[in-house]
mmCIF file of N, CA and C in Angstrom:
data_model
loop_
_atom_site.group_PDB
_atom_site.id
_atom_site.type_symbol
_atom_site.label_atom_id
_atom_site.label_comp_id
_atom_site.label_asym_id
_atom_site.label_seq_id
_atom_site.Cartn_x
_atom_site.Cartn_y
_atom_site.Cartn_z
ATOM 1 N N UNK A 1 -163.970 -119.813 34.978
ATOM 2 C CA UNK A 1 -163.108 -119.754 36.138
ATOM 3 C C UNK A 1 -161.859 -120.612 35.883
ATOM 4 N N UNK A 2 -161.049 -120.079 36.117
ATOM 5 C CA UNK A 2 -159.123 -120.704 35.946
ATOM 6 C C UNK A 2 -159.539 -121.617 37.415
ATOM 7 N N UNK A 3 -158.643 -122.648 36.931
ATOM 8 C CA UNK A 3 -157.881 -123.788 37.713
ATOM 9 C C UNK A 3 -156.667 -123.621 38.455
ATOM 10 N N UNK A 4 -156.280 -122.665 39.004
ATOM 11 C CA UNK A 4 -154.694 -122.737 39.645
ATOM 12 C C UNK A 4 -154.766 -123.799 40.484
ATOM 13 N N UNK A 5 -153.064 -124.288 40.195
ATOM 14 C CA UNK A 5 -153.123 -125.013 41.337
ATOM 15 C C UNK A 5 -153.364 -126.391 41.348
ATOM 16 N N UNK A 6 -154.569 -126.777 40.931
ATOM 17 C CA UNK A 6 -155.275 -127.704 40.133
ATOM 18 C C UNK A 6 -154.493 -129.005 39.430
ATOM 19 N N UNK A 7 -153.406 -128.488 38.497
ATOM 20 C CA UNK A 7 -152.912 -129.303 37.782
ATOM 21 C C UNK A 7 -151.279 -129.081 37.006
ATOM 22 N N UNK A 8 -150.329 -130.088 37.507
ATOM 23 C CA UNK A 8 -149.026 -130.246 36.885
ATOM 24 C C UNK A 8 -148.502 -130.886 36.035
ATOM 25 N N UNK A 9 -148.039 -129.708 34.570
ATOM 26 C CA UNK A 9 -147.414 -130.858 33.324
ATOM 27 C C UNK A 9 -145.838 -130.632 33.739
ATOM 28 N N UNK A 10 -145.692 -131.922 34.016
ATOM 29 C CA UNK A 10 -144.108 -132.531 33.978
ATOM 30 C C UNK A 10 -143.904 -132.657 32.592
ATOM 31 N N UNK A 11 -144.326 -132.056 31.865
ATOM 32 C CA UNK A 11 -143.349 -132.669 29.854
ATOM 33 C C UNK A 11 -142.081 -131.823 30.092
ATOM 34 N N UNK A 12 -141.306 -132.459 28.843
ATOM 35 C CA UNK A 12 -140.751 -131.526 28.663
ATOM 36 C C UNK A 12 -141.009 -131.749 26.911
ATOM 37 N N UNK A 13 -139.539 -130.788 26.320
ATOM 38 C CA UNK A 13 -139.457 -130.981 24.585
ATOM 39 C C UNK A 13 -139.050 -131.980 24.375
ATOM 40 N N UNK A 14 -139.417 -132.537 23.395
ATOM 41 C CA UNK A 14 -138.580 -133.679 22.791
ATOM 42 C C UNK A 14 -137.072 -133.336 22.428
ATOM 43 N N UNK A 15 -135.704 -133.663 22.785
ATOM 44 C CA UNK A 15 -134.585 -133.211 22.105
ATOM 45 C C UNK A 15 -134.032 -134.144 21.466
ATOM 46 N N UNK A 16 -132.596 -134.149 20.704
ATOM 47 C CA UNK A 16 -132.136 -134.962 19.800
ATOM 48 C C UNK A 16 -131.748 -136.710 20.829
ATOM 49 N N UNK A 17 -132.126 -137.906 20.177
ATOM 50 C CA UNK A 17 -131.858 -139.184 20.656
ATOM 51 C C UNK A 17 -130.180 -138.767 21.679
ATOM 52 N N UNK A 18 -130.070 -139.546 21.830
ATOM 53 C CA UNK A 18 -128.752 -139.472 23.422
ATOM 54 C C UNK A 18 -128.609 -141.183 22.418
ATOM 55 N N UNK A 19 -126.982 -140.718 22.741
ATOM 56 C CA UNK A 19 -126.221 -142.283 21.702
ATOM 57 C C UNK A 19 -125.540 -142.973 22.692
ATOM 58 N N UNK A 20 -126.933 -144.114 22.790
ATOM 59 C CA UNK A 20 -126.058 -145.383 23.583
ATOM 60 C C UNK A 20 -126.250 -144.677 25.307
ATOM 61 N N UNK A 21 -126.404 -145.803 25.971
ATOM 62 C CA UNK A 21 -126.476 -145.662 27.744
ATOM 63 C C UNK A 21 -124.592 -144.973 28.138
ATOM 64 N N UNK A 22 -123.608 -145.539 27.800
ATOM 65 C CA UNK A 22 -122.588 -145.858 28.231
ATOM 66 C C UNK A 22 -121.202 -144.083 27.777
ATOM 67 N N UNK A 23 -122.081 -143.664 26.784
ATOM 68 C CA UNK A 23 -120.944 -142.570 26.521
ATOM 69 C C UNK A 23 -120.082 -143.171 25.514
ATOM 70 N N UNK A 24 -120.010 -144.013 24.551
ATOM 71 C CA UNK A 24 -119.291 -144.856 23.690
ATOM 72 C C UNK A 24 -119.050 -143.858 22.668
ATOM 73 N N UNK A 25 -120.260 -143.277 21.551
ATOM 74 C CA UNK A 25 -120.720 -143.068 20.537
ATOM 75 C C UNK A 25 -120.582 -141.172 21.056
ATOM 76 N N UNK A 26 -121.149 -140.546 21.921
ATOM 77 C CA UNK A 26 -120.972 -139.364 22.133
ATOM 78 C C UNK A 26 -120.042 -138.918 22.944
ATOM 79 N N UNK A 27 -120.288 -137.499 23.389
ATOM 80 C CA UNK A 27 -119.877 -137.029 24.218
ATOM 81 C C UNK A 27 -120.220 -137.237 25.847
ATOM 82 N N UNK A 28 -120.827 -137.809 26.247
ATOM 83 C CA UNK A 28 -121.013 -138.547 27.707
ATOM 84 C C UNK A 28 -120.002 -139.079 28.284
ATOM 85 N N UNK A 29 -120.011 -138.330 29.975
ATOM 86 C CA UNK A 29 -118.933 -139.113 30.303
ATOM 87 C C UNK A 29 -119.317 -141.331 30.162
ATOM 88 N N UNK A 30 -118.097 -141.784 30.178
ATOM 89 C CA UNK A 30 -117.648 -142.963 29.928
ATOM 90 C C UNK A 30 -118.209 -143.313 31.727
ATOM 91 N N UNK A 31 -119.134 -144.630 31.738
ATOM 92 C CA UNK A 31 -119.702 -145.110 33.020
ATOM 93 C C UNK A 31 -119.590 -146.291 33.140
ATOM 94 N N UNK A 32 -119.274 -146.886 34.214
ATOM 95 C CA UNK A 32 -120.085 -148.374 34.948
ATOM 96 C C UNK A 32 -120.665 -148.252 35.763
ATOM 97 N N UNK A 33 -121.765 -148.790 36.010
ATOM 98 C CA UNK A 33 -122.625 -149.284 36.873
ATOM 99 C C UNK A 33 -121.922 -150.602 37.771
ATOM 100 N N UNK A 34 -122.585 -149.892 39.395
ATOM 101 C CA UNK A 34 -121.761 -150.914 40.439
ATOM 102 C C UNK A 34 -122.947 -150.439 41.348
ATOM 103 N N UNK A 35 -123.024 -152.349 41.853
ATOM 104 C CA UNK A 35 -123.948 -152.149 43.058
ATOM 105 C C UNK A 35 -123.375 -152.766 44.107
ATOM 106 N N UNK A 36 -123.355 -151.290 44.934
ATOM 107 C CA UNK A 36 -122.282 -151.927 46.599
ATOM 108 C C UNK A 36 -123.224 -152.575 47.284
ATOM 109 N N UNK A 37 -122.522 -153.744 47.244
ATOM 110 C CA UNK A 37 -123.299 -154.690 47.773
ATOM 111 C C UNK A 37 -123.254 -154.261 49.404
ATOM 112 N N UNK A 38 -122.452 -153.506 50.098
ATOM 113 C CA UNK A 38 -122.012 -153.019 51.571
ATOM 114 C C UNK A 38 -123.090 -152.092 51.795
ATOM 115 N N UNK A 39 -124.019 -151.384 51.227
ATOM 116 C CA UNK A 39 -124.615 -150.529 51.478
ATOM 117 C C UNK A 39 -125.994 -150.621 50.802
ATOM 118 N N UNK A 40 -125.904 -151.820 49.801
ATOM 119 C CA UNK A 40 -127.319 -152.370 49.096
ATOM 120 C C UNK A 40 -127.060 -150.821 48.014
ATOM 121 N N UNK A 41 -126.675 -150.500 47.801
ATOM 122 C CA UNK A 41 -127.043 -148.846 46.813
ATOM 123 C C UNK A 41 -125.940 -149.297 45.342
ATOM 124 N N UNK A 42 -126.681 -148.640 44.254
ATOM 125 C CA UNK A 42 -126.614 -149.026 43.266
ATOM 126 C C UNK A 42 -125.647 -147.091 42.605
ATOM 127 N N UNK A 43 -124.564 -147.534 41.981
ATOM 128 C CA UNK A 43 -123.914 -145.934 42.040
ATOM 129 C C UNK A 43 -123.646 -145.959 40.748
ATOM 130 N N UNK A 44 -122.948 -145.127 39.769
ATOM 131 C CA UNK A 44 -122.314 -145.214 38.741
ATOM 132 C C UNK A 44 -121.118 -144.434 39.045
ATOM 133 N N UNK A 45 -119.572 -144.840 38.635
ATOM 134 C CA UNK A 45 -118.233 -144.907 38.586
ATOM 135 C C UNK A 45 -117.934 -144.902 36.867
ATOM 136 N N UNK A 46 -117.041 -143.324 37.184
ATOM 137 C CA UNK A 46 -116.618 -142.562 36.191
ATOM 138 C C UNK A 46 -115.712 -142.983 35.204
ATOM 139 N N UNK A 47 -115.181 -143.091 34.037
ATOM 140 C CA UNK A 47 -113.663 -142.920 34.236
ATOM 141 C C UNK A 47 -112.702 -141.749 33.758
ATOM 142 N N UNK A 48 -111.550 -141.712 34.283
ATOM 143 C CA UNK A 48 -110.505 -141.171 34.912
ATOM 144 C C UNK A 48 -110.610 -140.196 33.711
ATOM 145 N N UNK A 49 -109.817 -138.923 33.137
ATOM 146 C CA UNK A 49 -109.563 -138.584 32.709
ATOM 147 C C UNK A 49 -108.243 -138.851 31.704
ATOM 148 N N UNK A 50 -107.536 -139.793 31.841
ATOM 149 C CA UNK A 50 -106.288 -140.020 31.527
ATOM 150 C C UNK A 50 -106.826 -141.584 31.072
ATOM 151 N N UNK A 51 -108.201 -142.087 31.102
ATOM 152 C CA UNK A 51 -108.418 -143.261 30.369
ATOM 153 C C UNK A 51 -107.616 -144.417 30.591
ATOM 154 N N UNK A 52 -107.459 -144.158 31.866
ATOM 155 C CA UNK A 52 -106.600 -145.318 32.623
ATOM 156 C C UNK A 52 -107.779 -146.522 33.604
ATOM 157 N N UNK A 53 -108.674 -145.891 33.967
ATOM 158 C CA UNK A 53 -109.030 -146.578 35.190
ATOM 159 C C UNK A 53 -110.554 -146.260 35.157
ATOM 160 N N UNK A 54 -111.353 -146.604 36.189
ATOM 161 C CA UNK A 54 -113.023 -146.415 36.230
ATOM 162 C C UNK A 54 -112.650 -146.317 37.772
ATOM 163 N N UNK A 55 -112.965 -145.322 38.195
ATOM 164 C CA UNK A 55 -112.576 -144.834 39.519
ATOM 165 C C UNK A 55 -113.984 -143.872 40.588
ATOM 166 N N UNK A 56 -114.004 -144.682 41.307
ATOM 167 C CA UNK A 56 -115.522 -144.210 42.693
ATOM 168 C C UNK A 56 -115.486 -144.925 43.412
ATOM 169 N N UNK A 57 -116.736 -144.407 44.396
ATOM 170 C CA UNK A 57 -116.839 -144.977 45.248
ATOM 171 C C UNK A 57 -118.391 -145.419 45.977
ATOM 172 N N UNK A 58 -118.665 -146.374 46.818
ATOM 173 C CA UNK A 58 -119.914 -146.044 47.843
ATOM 174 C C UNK A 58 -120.420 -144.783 47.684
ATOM 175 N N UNK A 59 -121.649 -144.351 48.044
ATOM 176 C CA UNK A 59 -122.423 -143.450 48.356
ATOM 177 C C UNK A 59 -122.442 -143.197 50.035
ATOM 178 N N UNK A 60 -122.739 -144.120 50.220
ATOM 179 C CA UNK A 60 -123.056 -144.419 51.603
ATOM 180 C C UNK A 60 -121.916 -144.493 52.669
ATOM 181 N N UNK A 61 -121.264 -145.575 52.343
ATOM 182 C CA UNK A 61 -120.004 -145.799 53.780
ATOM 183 C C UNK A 61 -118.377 -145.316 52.717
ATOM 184 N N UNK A 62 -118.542 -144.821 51.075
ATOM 185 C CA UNK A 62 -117.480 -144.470 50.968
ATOM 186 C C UNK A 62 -116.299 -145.527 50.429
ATOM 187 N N UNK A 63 -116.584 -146.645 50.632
ATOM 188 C CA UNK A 63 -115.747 -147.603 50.015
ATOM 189 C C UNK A 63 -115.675 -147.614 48.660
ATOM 190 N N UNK A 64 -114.029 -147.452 48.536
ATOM 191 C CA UNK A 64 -113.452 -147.220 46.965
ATOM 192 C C UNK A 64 -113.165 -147.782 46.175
ATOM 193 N N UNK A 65 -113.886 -148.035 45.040
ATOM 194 C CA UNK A 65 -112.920 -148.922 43.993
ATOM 195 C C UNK A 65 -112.325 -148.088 42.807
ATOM 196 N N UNK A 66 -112.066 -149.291 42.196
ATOM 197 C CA UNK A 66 -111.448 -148.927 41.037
ATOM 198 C C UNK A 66 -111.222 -150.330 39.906
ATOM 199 N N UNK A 67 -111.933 -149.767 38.867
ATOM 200 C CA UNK A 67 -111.362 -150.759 37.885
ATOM 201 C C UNK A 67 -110.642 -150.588 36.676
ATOM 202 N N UNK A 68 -109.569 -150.783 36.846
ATOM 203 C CA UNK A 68 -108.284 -150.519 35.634
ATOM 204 C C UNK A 68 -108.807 -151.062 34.068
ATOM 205 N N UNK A 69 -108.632 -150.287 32.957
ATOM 206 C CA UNK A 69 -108.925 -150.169 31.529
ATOM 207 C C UNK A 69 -107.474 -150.844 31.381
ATOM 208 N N UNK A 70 -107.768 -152.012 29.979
ATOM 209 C CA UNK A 70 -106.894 -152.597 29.487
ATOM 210 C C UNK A 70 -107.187 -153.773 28.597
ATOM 211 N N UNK A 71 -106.147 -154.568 27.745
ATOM 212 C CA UNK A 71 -106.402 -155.423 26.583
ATOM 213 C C UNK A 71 -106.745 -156.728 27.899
ATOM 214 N N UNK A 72 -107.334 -157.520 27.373
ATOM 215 C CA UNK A 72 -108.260 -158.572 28.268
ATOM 216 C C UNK A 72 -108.941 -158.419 29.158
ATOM 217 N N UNK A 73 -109.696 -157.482 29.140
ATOM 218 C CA UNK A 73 -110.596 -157.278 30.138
ATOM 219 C C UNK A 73 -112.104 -157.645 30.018
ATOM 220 N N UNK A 74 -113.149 -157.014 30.438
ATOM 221 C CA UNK A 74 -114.342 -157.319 30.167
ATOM 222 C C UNK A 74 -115.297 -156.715 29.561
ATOM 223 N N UNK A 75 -116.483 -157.097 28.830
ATOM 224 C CA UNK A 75 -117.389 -156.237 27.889
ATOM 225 C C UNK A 75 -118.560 -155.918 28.826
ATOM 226 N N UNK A 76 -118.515 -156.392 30.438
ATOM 227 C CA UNK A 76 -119.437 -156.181 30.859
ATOM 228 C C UNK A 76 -119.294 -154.344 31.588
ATOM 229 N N UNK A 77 -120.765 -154.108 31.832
ATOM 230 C CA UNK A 77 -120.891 -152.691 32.065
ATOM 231 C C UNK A 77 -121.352 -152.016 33.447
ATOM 232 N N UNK A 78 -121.900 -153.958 33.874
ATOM 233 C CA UNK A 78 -122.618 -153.423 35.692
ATOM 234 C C UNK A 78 -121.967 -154.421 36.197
ATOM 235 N N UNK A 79 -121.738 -154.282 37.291
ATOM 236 C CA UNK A 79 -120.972 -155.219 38.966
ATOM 237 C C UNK A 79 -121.174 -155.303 39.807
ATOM 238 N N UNK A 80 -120.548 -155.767 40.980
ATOM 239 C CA UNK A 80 -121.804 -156.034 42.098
ATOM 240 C C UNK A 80 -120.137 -155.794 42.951
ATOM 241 N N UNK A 81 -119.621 -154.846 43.698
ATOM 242 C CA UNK A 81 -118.713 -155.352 44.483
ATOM 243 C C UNK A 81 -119.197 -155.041 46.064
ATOM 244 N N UNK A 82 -118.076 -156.086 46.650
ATOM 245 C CA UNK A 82 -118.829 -156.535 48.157
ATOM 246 C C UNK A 82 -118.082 -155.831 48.873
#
């Protein structure tokens, strides 16, 4: 007697490694991690197409940032804005 019903495989295939969290090394879009602190929610913010800026927003109430690409800036990759 068959089991329907019974039982779910979530696998999937194994596919080729993914290079790096951040999109550095591949084709992935380019990310930061930001946790709005206004809404407690944790989002990731894109950047721009024109490689100017890291540009999003809230999930929740919508509040926008933006953080501008440039020489002295920072190596960090997550933030917390309020």
């Amino acid at each position: 007697m068959e089991k329907k019903g019974k039982e779910l495989d979530l696998t999937s295939p194994v596919g080729p490694k993914r290079g790096g969290t951040s999109g550095h090394d591949s084709g992935e879009k380019k990310f930061l991690g930001v946790h709005f602190v206004c809404c407690d929610v944790y989002s990731r913010i894109y950047l721009k197409h024109d490689k100017s800026a890291y540009v999003g927003h809230c999930p929740r109430c919508v509040k926008r940032v933006q953080f501008q690409v440039g020489s002295g800036g920072s190596d960090s990759r997550f933030f917390a804005v309020s």
